[in-house]
Coordinates of C-alpha atoms and ligand atoms in Angstrom, one line a residue:
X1110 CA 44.7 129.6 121.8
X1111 CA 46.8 128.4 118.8
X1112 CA 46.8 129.4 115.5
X1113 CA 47.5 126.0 113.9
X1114 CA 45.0 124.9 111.3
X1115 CA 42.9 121.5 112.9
X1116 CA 43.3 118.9 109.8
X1117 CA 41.8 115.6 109.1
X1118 CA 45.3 113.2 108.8
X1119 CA 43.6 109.7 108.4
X1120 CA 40.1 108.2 107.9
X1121 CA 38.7 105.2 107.9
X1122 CA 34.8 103.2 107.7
X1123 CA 33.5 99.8 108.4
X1124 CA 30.0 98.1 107.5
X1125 CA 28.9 94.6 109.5
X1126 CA 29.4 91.6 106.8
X1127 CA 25.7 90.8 106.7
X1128 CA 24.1 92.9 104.0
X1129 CA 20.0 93.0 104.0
X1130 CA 19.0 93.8 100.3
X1131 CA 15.1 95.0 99.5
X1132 CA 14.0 91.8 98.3
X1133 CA 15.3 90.5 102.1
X1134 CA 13.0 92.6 103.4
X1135 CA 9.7 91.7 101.4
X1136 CA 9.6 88.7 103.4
X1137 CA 9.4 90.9 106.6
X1138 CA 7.0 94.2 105.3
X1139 CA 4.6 94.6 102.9
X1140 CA 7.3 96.4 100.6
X1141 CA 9.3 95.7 97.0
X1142 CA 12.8 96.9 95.8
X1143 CA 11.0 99.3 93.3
X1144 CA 9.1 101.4 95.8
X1145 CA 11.9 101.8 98.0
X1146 CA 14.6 102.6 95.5
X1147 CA 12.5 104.5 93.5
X1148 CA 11.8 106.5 96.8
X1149 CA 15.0 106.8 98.6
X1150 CA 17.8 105.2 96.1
X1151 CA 18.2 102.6 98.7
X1152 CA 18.9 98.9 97.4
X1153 CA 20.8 97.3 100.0
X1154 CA 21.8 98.5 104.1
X1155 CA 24.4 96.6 106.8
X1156 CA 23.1 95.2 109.3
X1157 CA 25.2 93.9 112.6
X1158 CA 26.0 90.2 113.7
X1159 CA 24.4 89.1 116.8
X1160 CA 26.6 90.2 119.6
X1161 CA 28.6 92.7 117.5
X1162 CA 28.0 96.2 119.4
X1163 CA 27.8 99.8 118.2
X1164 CA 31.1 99.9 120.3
X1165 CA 33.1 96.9 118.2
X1166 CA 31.8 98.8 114.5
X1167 CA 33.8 102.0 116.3
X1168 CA 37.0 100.0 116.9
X1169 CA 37.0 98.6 113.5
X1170 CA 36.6 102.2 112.0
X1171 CA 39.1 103.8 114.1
X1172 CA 42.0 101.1 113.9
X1173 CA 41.7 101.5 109.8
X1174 CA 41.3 105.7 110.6
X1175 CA 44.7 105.6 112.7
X1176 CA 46.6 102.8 110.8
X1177 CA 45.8 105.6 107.4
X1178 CA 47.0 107.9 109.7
X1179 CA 50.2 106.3 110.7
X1180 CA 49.5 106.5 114.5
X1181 CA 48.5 104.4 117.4
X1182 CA 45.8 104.6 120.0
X1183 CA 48.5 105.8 122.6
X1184 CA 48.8 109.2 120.4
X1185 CA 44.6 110.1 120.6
X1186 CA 44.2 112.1 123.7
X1187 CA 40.8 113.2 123.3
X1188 CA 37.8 110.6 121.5
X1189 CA 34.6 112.1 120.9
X1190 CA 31.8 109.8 119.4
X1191 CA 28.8 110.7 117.9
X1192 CA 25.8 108.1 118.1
X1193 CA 22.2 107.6 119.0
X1194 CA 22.7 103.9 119.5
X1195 CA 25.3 104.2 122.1
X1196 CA 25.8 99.9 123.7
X1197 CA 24.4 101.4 126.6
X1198 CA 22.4 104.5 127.6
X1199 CA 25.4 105.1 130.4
X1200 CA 28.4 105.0 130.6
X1201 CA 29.2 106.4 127.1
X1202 CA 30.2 104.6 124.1
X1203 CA 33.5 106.7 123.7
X1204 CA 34.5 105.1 127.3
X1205 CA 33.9 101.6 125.5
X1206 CA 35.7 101.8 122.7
X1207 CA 38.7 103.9 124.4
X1208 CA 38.9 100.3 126.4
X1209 CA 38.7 98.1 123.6
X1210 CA 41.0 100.1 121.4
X1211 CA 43.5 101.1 123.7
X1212 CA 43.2 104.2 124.1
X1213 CA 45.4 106.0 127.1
X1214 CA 43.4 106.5 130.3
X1215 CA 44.1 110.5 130.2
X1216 CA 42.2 111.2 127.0
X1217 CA 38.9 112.9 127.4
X1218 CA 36.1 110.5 126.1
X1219 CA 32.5 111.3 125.2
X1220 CA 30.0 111.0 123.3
X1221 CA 27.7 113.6 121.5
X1222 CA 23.6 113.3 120.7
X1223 CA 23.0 115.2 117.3
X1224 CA 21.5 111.9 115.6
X1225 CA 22.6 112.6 111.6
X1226 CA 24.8 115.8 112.1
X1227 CA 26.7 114.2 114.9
X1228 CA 29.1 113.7 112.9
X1229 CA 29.7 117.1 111.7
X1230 CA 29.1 118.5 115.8
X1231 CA 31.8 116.1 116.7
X1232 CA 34.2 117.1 114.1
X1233 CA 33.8 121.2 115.2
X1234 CA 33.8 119.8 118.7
X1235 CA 37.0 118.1 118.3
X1236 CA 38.6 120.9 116.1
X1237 CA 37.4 123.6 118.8
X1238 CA 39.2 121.3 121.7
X1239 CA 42.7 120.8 119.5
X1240 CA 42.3 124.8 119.1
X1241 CA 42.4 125.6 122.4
X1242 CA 46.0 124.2 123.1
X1243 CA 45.1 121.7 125.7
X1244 CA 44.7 118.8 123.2
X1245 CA 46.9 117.3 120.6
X1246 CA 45.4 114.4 118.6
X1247 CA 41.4 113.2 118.2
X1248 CA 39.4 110.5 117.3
X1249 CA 36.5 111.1 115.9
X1250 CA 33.8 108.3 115.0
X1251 CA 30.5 108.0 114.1
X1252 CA 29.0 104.6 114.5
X1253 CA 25.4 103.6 114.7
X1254 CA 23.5 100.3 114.9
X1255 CA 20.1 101.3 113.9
X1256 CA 19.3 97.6 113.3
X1257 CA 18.5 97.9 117.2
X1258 CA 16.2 100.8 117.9
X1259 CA 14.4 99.8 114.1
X1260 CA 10.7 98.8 114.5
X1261 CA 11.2 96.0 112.0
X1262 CA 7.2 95.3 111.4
X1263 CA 7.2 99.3 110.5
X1264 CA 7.5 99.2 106.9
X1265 CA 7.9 103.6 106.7
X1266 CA 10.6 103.2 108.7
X1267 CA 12.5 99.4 108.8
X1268 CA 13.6 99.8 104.9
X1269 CA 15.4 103.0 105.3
X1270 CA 18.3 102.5 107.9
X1271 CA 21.5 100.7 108.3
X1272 CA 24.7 100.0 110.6
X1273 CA 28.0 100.9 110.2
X1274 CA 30.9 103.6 111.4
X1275 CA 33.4 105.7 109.9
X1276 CA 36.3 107.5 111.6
X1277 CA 38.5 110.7 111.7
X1278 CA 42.0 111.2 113.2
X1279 CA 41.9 114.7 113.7
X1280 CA 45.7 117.1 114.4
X1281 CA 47.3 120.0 113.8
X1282 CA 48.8 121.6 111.3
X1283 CA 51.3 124.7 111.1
X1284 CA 50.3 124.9 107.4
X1285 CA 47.6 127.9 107.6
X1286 CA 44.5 127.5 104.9
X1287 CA 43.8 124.1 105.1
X1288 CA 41.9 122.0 106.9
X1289 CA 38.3 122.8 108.7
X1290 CA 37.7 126.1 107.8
X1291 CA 34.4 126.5 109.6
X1292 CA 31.2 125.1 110.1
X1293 CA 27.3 125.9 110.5
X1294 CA 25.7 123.9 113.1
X1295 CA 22.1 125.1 114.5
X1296 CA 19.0 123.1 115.1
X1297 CA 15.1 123.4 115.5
X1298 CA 14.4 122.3 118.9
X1299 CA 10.3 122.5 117.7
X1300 CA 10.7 119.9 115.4
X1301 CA 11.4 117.3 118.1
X1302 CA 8.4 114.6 117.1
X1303 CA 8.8 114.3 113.5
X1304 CA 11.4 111.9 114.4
X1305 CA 12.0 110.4 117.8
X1306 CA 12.3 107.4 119.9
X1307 CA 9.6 108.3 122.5
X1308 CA 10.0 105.2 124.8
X1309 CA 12.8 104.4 127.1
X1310 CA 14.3 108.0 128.6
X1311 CA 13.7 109.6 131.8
X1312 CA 10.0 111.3 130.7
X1313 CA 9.1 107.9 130.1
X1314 CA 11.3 104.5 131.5
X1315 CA 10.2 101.2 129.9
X1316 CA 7.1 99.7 131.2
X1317 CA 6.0 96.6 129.8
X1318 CA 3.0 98.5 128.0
X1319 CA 5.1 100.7 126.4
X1320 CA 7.8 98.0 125.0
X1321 CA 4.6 96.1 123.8
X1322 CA 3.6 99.6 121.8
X1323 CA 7.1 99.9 120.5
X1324 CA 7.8 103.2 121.9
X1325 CA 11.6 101.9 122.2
X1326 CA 11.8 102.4 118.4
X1327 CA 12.5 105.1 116.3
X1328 CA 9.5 107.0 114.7
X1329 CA 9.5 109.5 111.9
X1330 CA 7.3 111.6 110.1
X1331 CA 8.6 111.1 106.9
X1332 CA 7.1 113.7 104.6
X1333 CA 7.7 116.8 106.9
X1334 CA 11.2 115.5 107.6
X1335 CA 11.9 115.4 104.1
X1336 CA 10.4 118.7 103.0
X1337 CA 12.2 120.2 106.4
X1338 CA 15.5 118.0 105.2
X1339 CA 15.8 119.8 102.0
X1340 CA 15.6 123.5 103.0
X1341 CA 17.2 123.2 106.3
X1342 CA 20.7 121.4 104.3
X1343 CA 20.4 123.8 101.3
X1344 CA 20.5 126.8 103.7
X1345 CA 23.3 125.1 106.0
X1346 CA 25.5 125.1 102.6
X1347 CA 24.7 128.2 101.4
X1348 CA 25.4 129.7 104.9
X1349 CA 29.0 128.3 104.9
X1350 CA 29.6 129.2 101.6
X1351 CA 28.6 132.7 101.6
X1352 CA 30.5 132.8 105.1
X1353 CA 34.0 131.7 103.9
X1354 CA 32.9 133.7 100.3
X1355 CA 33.2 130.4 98.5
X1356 CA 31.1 130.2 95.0
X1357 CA 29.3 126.6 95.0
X1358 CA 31.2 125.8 91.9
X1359 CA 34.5 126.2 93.3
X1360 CA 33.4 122.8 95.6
X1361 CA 34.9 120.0 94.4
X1362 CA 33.2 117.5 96.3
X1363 CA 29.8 117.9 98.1
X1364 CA 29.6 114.8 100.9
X1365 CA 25.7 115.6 102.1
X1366 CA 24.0 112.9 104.8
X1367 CA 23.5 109.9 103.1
X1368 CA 19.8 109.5 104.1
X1369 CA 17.5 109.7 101.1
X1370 CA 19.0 110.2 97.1
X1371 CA 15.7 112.5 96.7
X1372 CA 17.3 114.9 99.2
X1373 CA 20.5 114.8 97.7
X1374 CA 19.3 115.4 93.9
X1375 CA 16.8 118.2 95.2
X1376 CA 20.1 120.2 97.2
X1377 CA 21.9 119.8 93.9
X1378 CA 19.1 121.1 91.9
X1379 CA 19.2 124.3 94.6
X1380 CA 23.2 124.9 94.7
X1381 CA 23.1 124.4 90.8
X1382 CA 25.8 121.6 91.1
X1383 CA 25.7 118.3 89.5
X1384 CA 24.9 115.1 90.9
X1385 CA 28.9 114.2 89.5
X1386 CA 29.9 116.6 91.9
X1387 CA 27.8 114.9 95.2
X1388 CA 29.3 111.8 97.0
X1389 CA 26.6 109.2 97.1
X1390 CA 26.7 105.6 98.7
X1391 CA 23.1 105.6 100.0
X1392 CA 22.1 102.9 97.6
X1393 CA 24.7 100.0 99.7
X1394 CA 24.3 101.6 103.1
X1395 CA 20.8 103.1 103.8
X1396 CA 20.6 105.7 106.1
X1397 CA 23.5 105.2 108.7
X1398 CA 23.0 108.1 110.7
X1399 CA 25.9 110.0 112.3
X1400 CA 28.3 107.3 110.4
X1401 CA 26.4 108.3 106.8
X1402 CA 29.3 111.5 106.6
X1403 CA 32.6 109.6 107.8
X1404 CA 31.9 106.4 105.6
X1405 CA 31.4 108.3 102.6
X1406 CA 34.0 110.4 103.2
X1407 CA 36.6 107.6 103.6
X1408 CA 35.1 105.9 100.5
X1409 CA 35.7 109.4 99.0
X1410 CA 39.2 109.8 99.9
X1411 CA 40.1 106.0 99.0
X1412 CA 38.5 106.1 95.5
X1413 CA 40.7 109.4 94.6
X1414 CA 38.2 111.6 94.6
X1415 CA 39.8 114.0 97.3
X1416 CA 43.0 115.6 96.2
X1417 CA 45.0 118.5 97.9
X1418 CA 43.8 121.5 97.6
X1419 CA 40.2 120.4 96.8
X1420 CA 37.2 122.2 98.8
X1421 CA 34.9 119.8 100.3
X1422 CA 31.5 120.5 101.3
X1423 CA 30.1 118.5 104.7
X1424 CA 26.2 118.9 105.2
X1425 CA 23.4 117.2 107.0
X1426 CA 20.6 117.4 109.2
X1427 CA 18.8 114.5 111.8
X1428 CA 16.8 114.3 114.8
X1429 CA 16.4 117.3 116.3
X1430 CA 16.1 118.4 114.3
X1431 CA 20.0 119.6 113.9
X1432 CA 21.5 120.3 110.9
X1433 CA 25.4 121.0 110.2
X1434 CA 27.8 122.1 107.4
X1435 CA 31.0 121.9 107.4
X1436 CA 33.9 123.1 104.6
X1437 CA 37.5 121.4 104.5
X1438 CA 40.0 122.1 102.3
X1439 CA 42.7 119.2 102.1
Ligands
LIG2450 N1 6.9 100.0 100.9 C1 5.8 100.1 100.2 N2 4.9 101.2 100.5 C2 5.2 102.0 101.5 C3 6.4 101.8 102.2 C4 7.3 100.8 101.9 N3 8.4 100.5 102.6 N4 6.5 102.8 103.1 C5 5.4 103.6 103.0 N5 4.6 103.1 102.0 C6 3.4 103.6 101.5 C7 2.7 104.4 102.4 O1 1.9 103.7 103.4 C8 1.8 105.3 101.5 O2 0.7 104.5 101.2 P1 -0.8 105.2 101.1 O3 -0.6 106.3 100.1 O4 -1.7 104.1 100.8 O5 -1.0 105.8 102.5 C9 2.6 105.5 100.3 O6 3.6 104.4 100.3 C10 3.4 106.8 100.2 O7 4.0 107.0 101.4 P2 4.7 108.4 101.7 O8 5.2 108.4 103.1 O9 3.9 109.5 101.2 O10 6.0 108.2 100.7 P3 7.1 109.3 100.4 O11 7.2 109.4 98.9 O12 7.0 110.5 101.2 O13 8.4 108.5 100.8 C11 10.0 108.4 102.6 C12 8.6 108.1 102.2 C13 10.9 107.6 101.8 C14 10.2 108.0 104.1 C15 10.3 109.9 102.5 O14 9.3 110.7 103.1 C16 11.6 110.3 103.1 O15 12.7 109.9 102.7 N6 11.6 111.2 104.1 C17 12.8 111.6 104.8 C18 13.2 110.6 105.8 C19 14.6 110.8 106.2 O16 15.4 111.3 105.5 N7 14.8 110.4 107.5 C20 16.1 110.5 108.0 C21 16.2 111.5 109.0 S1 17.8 111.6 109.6 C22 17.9 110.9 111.1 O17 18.2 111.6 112.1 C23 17.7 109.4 111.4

């Protein structure tokens, strides 16, 4: 087992061209650009080319991740990927992308299922593997293409999400106090139908009934998620903090799941931190799922708004329903 510290040494994001703004989406759904960004801060989401796959937004994300890095695919010897829209149900995106990136045939490759906190499980996973010794560099993406499992005649659901993928070259460092410092992952396994795709897994393989029903898209029950949503992150935070004896204040940047600006002004109200202090990029994404975290966090990094020494603050929850925190300092 080493001692090193696991450290984040380059990032990187990438959003499909095509951008779907609320008044796009009034010619769809029964909807307007005030009720949705008055309800979830939204104004404008990604959405993917025809032909362009959950795998090719990974690529993208991880070329710019290693290139800020300063490495090449040939130095990643382990590529975890967190999604819920993998191209294909099997084989696993990570094997994708590995191929289309380059990425040496004895890396370990997987992907991970924990919908909007995927992208914090992946990051502990990853920092957990480089730990033990038997790994050296990692890639760690989180990519979605929610465009695809959408039910676009759902107005509840259609307005919220968005495609896209960030990235995180993950190594080790000798330097001891920086770096991931912990994390908080847990989940409530009982919450599993406020959001779900029903249709399409082994309990139920498409029929031509159920694809006619929709049960391939995603549903949500969008009040209880977002009453569950804001305890569920304000205790992951808390948790972590209290953990590592960290004062809120002493964060100085919060990067929470980029799924709803309600949430994130209600877990600011709780921690007692200002909204200055809380990354938000909801209102040109949407909800991006597990790559909500890594975009903003490359946006976060590229703007200036990271600096040595700084504590960051990771938190989310998602299907699941998981939830994650995570606390970095750079
Ligand atoms: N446009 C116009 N009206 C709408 C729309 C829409 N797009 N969607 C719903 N409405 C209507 C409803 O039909 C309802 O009408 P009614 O009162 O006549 O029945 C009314 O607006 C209010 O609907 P609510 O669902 O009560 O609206 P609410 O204020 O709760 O906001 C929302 C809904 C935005 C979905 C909110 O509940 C939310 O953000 N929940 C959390 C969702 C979330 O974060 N999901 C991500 C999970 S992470 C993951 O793993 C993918």
């Amino acid at each position: 087992m080493s001692t090193s510290s696991t450290v984040i040494l380059g990032t990187g994001a990438y959003a499909p061209a095509r951008v779907m703004t609320n008044g796009d989406l009034t010619h769809s759904v029964d909807t307007s650009d005030e009720w949705v960004r008055s309800r979830t801060g939204i104004r404008e989401r990604h959405i993917a080319a025809p032909g362009e796959e959950t795998s090719d937004m990974g690529v993208q994300a991880a070329r710019r991740a290693l290139e800020d890095a300063g490495l090449q695919p040939a130095d990643i010897d382990l590529l975890v990927v967190a999604t819920v829209t993998p191209d294909l149900i099997m084989p696993a995106a990570a094997c994708i992308i590995q191929h289309k990136l380059g990425v040496p045939t004895n890396a370990a490759c997987f992907d991970l299922n924990a919908a909007c906190s995927g992208f914090i499980y992946a990051l502990d996973t990853a920092c957990a593997m480089l730990s033990s010794g038997r790994y050296k560099r990692a890639l760690v993406i989180g990519v979605e293409k929610l465009s695809a499992i959408v039910d676009w005649k759902d107005r509840t659901t259609c307005v919220l999400f968005g495609d896209g993928a960030g990235a995180a070259v993950v190594g080790l460092s000798e330097k001891p106090g920086i770096g991931l410092l912990g994390t908080r992952l847990g989940a409530f396994g009982e919450c599993v139908d406020l959001l779900c795709i029903p249709g399409g897994g082994s309990s139920a393989p498409a029929t031509p009934e159920s694809i006619a029903r929709g049960d391939h898209c995603l549903k949500m029950k969008g009040k209880e998620v977002f009453k569950l949503a804001v305890r569920v992150m304000d205790e992951a935070a808390r948790d972590i903090l209290e953990q590592h004896h960290v004062r809120a204040d002493q964060i100085a940047l919060v990067i929470p799941h980029q799924a709803n600006l309600r949430i994130i002004e209600a877990i600011s109200q709780y921690l007692e931190l200002p909204m200055e202090r809380f990354f938000v990029n909801v209102d040109r994404y949407g909800n991006t799922s597990a790559a909500s975290i890594p975009i903003a966090l490359d946006e976060a990094r590229r703007a200036g708004r990271i600096k040595p020494g700084d504590l960051t603050l990771l938190v989310a929850f998602g299907a699941g329903l998981t939830y994650g925190s995570a606390l970095i300092r750079w």
